[in-house]
Coordinates of C-alpha atoms in Angstrom, one line a residue:
X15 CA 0.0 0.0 0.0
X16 CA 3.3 2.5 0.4
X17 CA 3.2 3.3 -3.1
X18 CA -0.7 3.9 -3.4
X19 CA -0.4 5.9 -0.4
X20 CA 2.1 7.6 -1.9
X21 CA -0.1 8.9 -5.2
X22 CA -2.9 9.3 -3.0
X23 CA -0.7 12.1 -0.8
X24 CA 0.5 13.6 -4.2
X25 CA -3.2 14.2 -5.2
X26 CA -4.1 15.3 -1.7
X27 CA -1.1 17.9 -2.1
X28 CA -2.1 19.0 -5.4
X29 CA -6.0 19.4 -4.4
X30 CA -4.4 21.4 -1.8
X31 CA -2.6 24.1 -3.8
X32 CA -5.0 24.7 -6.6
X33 CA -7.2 25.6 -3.9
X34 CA -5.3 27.6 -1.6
X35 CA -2.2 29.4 -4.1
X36 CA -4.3 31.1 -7.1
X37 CA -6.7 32.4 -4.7
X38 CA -3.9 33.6 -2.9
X39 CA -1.6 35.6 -5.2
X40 CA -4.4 38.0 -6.5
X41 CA -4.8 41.5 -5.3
X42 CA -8.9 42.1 -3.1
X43 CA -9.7 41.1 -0.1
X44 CA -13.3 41.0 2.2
X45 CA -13.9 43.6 4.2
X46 CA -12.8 42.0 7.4
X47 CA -9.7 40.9 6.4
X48 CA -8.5 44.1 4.6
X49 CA -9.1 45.6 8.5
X50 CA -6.7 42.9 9.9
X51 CA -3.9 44.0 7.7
X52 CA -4.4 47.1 8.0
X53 CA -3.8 47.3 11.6
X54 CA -1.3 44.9 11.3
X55 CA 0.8 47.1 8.3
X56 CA -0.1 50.1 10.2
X57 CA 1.9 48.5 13.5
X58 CA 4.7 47.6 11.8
X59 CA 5.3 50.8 10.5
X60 CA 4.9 52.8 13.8
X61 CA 1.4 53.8 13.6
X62 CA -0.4 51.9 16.5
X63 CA 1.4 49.7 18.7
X64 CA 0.8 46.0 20.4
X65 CA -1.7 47.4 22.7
X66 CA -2.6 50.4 21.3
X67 CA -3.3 49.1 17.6
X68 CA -4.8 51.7 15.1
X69 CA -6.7 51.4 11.6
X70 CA -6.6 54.5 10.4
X71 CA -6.4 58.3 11.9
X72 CA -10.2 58.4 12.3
X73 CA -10.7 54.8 13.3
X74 CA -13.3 52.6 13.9
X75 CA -16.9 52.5 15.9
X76 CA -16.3 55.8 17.3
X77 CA -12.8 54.4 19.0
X78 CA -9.2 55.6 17.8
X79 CA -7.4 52.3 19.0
X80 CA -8.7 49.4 17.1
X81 CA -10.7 47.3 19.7
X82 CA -12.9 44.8 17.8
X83 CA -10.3 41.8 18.7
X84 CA -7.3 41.4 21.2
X85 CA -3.9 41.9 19.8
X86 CA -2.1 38.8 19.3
X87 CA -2.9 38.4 15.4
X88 CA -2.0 41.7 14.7
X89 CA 1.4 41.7 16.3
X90 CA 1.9 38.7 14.4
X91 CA 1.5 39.9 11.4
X92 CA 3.2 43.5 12.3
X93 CA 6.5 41.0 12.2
X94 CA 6.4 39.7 8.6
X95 CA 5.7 43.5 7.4
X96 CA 8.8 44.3 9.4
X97 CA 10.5 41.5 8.2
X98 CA 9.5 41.2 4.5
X99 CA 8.4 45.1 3.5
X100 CA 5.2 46.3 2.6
X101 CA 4.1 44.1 -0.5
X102 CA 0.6 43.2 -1.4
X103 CA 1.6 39.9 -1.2
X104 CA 3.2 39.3 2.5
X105 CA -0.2 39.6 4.0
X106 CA -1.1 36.2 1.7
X107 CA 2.3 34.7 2.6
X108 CA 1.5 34.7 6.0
X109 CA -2.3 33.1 5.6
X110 CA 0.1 30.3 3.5
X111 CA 1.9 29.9 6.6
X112 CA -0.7 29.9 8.8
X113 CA -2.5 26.6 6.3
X114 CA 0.9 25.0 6.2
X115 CA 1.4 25.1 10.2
X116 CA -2.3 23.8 10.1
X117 CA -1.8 21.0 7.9
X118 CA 1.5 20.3 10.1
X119 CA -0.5 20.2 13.3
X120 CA -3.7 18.0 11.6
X121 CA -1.4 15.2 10.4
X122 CA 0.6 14.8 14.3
X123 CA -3.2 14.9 15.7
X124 CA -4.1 11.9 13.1
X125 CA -0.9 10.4 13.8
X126 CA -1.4 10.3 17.5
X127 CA -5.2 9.0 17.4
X128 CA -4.1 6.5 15.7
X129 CA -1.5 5.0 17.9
X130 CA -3.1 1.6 18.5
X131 CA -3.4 1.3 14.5
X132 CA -0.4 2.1 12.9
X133 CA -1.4 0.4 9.3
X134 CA -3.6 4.4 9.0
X135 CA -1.0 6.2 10.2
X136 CA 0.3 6.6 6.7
X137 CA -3.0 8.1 6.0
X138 CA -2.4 11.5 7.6
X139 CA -3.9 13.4 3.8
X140 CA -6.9 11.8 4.3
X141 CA -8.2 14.3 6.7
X142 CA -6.5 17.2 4.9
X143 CA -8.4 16.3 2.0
X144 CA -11.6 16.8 4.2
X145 CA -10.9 19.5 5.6
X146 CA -9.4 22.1 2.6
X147 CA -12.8 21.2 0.0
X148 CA -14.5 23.0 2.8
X149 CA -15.2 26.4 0.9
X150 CA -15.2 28.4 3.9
X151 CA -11.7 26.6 4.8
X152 CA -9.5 28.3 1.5
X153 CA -11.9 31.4 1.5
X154 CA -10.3 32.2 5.0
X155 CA -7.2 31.7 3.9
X156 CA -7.7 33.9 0.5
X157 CA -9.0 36.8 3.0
X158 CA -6.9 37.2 6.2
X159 CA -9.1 35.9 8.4
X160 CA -8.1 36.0 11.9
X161 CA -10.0 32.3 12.0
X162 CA -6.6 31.2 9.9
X163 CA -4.2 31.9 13.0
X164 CA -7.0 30.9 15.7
X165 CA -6.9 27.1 13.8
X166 CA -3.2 26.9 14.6
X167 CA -3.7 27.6 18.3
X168 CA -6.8 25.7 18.9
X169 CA -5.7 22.5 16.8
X170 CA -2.0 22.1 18.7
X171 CA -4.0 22.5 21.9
X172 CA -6.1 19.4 20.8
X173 CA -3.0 17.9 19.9
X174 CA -1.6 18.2 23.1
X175 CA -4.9 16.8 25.0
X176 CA -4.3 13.7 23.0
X177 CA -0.9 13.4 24.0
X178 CA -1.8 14.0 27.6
X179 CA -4.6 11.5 27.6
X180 CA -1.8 8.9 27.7
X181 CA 1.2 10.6 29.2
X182 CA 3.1 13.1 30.7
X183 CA -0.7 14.7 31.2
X184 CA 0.6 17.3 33.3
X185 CA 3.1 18.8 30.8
X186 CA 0.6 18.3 27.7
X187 CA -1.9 20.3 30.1
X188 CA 0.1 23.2 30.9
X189 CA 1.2 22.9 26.9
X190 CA -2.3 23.0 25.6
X191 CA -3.5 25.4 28.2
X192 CA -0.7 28.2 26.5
X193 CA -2.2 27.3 23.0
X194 CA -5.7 28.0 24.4
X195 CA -4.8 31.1 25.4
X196 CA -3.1 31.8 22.2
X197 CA -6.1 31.3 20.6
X198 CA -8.4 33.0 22.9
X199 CA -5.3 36.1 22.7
X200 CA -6.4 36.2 19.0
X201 CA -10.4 36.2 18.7
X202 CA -11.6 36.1 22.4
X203 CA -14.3 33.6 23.4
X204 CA -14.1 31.5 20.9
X205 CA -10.8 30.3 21.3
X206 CA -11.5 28.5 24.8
X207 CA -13.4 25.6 23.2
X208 CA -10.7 23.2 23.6
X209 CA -10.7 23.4 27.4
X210 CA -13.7 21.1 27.1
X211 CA -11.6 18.7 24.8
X212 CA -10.2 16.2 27.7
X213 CA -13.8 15.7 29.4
X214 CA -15.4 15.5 25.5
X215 CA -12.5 12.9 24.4
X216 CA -13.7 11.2 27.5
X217 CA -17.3 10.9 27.4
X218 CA -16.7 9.4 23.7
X219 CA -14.7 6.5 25.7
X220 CA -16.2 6.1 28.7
X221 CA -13.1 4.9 30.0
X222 CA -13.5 5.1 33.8
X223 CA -9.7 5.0 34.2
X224 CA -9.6 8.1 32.6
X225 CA -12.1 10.5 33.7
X226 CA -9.9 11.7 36.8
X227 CA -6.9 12.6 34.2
X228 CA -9.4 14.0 31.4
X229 CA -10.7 16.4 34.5
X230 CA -7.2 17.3 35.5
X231 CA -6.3 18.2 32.4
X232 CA -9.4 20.8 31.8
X233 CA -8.6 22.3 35.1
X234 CA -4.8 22.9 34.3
X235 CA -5.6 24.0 30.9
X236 CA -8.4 26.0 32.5
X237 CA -5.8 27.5 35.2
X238 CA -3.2 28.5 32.9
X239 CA -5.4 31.1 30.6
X240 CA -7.3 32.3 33.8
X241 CA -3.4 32.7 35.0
X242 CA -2.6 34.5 31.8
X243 CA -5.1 36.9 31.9
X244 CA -4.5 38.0 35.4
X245 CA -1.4 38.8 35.2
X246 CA -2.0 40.4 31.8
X247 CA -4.4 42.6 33.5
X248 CA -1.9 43.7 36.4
X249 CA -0.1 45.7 33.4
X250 CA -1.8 48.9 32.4
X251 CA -0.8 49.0 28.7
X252 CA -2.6 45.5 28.5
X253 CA -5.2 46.2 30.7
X254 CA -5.9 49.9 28.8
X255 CA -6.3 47.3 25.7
X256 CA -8.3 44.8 27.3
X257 CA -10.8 46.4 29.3
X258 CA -12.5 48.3 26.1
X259 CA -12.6 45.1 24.4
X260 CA -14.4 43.1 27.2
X261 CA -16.7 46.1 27.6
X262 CA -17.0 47.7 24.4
X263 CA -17.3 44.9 22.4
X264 CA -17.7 41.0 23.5
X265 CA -20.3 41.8 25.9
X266 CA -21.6 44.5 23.6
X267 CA -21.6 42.0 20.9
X268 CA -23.9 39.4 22.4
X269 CA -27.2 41.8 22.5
X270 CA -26.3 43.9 19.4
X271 CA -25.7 43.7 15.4
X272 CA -27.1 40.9 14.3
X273 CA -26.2 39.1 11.5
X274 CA -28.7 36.4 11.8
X275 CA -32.8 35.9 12.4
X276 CA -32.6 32.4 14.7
X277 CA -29.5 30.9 17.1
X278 CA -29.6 27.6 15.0
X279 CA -28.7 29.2 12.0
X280 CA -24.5 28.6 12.7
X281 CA -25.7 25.3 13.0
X282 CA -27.4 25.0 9.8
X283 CA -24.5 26.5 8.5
X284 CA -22.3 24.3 9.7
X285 CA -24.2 21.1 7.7
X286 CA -24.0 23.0 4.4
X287 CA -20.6 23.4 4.8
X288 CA -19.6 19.6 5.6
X289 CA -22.0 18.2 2.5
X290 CA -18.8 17.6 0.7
X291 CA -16.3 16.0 3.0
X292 CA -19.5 14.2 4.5
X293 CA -20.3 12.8 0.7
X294 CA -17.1 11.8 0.2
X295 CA -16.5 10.3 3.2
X296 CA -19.9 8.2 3.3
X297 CA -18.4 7.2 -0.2
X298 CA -15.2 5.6 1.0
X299 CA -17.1 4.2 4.2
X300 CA -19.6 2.7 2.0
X301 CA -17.3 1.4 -0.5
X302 CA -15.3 -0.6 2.6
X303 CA -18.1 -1.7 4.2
X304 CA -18.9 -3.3 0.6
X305 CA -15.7 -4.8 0.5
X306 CA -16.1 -6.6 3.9
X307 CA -13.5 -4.9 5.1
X308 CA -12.6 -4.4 8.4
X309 CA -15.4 -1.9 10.7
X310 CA -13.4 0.6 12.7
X311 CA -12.8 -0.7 16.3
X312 CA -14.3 0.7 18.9
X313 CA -11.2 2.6 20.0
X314 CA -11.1 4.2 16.7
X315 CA -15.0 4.8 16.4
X316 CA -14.9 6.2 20.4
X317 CA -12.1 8.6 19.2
X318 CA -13.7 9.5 16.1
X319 CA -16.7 10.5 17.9
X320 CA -14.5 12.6 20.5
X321 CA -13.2 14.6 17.7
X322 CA -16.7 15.6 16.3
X323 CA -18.1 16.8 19.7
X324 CA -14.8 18.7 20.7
X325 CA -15.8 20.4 16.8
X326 CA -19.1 21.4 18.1
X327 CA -18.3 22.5 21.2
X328 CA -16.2 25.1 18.7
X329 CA -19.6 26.1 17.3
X330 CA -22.3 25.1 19.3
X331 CA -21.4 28.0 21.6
X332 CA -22.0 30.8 19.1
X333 CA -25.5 30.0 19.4
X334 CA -25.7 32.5 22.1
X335 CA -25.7 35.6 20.2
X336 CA -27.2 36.5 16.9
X337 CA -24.0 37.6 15.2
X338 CA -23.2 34.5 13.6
X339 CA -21.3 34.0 9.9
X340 CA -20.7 30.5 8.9
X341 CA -16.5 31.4 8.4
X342 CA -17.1 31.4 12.5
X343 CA -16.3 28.1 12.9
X344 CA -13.4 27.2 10.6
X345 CA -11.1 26.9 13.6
X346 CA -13.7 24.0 14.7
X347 CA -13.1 22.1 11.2
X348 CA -9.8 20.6 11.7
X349 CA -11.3 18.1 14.5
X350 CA -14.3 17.4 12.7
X351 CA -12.3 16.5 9.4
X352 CA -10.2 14.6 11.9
X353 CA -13.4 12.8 13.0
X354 CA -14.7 12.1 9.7
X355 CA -11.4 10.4 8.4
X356 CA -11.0 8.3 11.6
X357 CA -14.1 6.6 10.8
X358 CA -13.8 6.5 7.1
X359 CA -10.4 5.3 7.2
X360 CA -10.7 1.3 6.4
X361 CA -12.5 1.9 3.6
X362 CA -9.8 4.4 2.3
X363 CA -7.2 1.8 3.6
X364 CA -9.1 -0.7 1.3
X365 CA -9.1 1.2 -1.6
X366 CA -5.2 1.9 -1.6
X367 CA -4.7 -1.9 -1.1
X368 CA -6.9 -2.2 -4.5
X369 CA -5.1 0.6 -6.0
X370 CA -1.5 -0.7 -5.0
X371 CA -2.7 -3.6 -6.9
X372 CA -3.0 -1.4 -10.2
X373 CA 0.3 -0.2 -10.9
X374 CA -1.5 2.1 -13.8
X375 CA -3.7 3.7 -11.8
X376 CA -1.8 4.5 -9.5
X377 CA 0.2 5.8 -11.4
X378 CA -2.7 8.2 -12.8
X379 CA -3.1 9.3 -9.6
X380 CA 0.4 10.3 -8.4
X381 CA 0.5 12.4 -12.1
X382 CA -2.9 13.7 -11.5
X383 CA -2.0 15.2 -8.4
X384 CA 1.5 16.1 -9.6
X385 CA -0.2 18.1 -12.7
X386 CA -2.6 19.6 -10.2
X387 CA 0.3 20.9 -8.7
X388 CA 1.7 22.6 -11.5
X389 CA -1.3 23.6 -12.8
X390 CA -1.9 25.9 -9.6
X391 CA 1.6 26.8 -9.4
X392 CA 1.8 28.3 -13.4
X393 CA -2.2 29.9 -12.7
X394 CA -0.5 31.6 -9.9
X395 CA 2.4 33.2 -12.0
X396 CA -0.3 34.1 -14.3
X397 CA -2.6 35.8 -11.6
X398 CA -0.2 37.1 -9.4
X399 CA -1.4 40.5 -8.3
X400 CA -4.3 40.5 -10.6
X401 CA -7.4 41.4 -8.7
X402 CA -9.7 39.0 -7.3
X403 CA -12.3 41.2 -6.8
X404 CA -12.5 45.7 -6.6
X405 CA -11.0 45.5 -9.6
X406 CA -12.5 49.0 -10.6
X407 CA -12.3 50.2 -6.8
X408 CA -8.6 49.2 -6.5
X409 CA -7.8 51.3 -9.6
X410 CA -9.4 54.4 -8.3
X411 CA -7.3 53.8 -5.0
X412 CA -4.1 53.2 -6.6
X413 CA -5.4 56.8 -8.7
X414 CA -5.9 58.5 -5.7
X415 CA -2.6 57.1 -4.0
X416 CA -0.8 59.1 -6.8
X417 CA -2.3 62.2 -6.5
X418 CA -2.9 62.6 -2.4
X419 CA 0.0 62.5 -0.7
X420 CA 1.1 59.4 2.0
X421 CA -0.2 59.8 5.5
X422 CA -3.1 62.5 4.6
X423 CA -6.7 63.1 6.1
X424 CA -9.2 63.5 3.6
X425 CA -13.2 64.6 3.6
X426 CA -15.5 61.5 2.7
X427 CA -18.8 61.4 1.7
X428 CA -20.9 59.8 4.4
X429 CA -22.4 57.5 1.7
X430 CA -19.4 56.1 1.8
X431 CA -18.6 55.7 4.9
X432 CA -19.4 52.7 5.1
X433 CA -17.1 50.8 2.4
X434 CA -14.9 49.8 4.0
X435 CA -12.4 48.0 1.5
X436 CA -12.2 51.7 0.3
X437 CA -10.6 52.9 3.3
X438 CA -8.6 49.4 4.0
X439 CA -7.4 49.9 0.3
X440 CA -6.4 53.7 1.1
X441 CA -5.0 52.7 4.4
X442 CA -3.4 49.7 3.6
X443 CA -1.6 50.7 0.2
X444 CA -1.1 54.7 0.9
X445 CA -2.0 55.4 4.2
X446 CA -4.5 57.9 3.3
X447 CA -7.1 58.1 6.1
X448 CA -10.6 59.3 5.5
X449 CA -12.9 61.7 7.7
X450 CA -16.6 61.6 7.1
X451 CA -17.7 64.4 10.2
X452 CA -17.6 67.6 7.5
X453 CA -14.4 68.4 8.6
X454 CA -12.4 70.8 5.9
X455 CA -9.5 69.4 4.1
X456 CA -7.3 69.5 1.6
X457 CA -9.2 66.9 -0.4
X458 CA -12.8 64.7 -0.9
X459 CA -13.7 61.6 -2.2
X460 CA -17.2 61.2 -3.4
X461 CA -19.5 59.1 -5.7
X462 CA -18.6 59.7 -9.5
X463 CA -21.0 62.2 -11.0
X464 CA -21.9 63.7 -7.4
X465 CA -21.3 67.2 -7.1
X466 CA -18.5 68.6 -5.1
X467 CA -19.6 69.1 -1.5
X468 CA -19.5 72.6 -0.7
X469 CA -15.7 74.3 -0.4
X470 CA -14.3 71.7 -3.1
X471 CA -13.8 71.3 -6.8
X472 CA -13.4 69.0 -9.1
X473 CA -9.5 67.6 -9.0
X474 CA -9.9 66.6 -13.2
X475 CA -8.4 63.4 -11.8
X476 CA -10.4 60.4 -14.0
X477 CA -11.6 57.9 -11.8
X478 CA -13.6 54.6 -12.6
X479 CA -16.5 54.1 -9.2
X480 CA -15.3 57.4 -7.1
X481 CA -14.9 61.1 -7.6
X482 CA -11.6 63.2 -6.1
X483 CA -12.0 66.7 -5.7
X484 CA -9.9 68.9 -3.9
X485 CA -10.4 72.2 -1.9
X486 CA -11.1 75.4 -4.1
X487 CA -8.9 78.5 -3.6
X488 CA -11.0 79.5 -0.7
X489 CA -9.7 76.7 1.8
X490 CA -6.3 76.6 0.4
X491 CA -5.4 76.7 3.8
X492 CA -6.8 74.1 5.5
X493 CA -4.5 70.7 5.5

């Protein structure tokens, strides 16, 4: 089965970058995303700090330092714009990073669930494959989501439960308790979900034995972030970043902006986004179950079903507040892809054995998955910083950017306050902040074919969506 396994890893790797490294490479981003590295660029070049991050001169909900998440993410990504410069593309090098450290973690957590049955070991694509034809999986990645480095954290910590569920529990619970607050240190909330992981892991095994060490290990992992945020809070610079978060926002957050009309709907969401690796994994179940393959053992079904609930307790808890969007629970996805390979996995195991015994098709695969490969690699040459989406918008910004210089203030149109890729495009490629209060200054960006608000003129700049004007002789002196 080596060399099956083999062409089957090659396709998985393949199926893997045509998915992740066009979509990567192109210029346009969502909204949210453009925010993140914004504040993140913005850090790096001294404009906002760790705990004083900024978005823009103006900023954001009525708040100069940018408190819609804690820090962590941001400072992360300050370091590759310090690092690497100020390119378009380092931004999408380090979402690539971020599904490559993901991947990483995913195949040691298959690796170590399956340490009674080492013949599936080999298997560690299996769940990859799951998990990246999830849609909401390589959209993430494509948009800077701050889900992408919230996986790493939350995944390792899983990692490290199942490494503590059979030794060294103590060290694996101090481990994993670090990577829960990492993950927590990046999107709030929704990163504790894998302090329930020992007891969930447990309850799928009812192994009496290992209740006591499953409950020790929550507690630890439970100690260390309250720990972490304590002594986080005795330091004012942290605190001052903190406090306006908790207050501000998350418990804001719960009674206000909804996104959705009923609590089930992440739920819902959820479903539609498995129907593929649920398909395909029926499929291969199905198919070694025809065979008369071996079932899964017990072991294997108990930790299979461990995997899935320690997924929904990533999800299930957004059901609290209305703001819901179904990219929520991509951190959740790498368990429940675990979960679905883990029980699928004979049948897969089957299939190699009948491939191995078809030396053509295997090979067919192995060059199917190689071709993949260069297919995605030659379509990302080819759309390297061609935009993905804006493409009109991202022209007029790159127009503007020529003609206002770096670092200015400008009048917006309160119609357009709200598009916010428009100011993460000024922001983010020539630090041009925008001001929609009716302040006077030295330019104004409206609607094409609007007419100048009052004090400005028309700059004869040509622009595709917007208009630039700039202020008549009158307010020459205003900045």
């Amino acid at each position: 089965m080596a060399q099956s396994t083999r062409a089957f890893n090659w396709l998985v790797i393949g199926i893997c970058a045509a998915l992740l490294l066009p979509g990567l490479v192109r210029e346009g981003m969502f909204m949210d995303g453009m925010l993140y590295t914004v504040v993140a660029h913005n850090q790096a070049n001294g404009f906002g700090t760790f705990w004083a991050p900024r978005f823009s001169q103006v900023g954001v909900a009525g708040m100069a330092i940018f408190h819609e998440h804690p820090p962590l993410a941001f400072g992360l990504q300050a370091w590759w714009f310090r690092v690497l410069g100020d390119g378009f593309w380092v931004e999408r090098l380090y979402c690539l990073a971020t599904a490559l450290i993901t991947m990483f973690v995913m195949v040691r957590l298959w690796r170590e669930c399956l340490h009674e049955h080492l013949s599936l070991r080999p298997l560690g694509g299996w769940p990859l494959l799951l998990w990246i034809i999830v849609p909401q999986v390589f959209w993430c990645f494509h948009n800077n989501m701050l889900e992408n480095t919230m996986a790493v954290f939350v995944t390792a910590a899983v990692l490290q439960v199942v490494l503590g569920m059979s030794a060294a529990w103590a060290k694996r619970a101090i481990i994993a308790g670090g990577f829960v607050f990492l993950a927590s240190f990046t999107k709030g909330v929704p990163g504790l979900f894998p302090l329930a992981a020992p007891v969930l892991l447990w309850s799928a095994s009812r192994n009496v034995h290992s209740f006591r060490r499953a409950l020790l290990i929550s507690l630890v992992m439970g100690t260390v972030v309250a720990a972490s945020y304590l002594l986080l809070w005795q330091w004012p610079d942290a605190r001052g970043n903190l406090e306006p978060y908790v207050h501000g926002r998350l418990l804001h957050r719960i009674d206000a902006q909804h996104t959705v009309e009923h609590r089930w709907r992440i739920l819902a969401d959820l479903l539609a986004s498995q129907v593929g690796p649920l398909v395909l994994a029926a499929v291969v179940f199905l198919l070694g179950r025809r065979a008369r393959t071996e079932r899964p053992p017990d072991t294997l079904k108990a930790t299979a079903i461990g995997m899935f609930l320690i997924g929904l307790s990533g999800v299930a808890p957004m059901m609290l507040t209305l703001v819901q969007k179904s990219f929520y629970s991509v951190p959740a996805f790498p368990m429940i892809a675990t979960g679905l390979g883990l029980l699928s996995a004979h049948g897969l195991c089957h299939l190699l054995d009948r491939l191995g015994e078809r030396q053509v098709l295997t090979q067919l695969v192995r060059y199917t998955g190689i071709t993949a490969f260069g297919v995605a690699l030659v379509l990302s040459v080819l759309l390297f910083a061609k935009p993905a989406r804006d493409a009109d918008l991202l022209a007029d910004v790159a127009t503007i950017g020529a003609s206002v210089p770096a670092g200015s203030l400008v009048d917006l149109h309160p119609d357009l306050w709200n598009e916010w890729n428009l100011q993460g495009y000024l922001m983010r490629y020539h630090a041009i902040s925008v001001d929609d209060r009716g302040n006077s200054h030295a330019w104004s960006i409206g609607r094409k074919k609007a007419l100048p608000p009052p004090g400005y003129v028309d700059s004869g700049v040509l622009l595709r969506e917007l208009a630039l004007y700039r202020a008549d002789a009158a307010s020459r002196g205003m900045k």
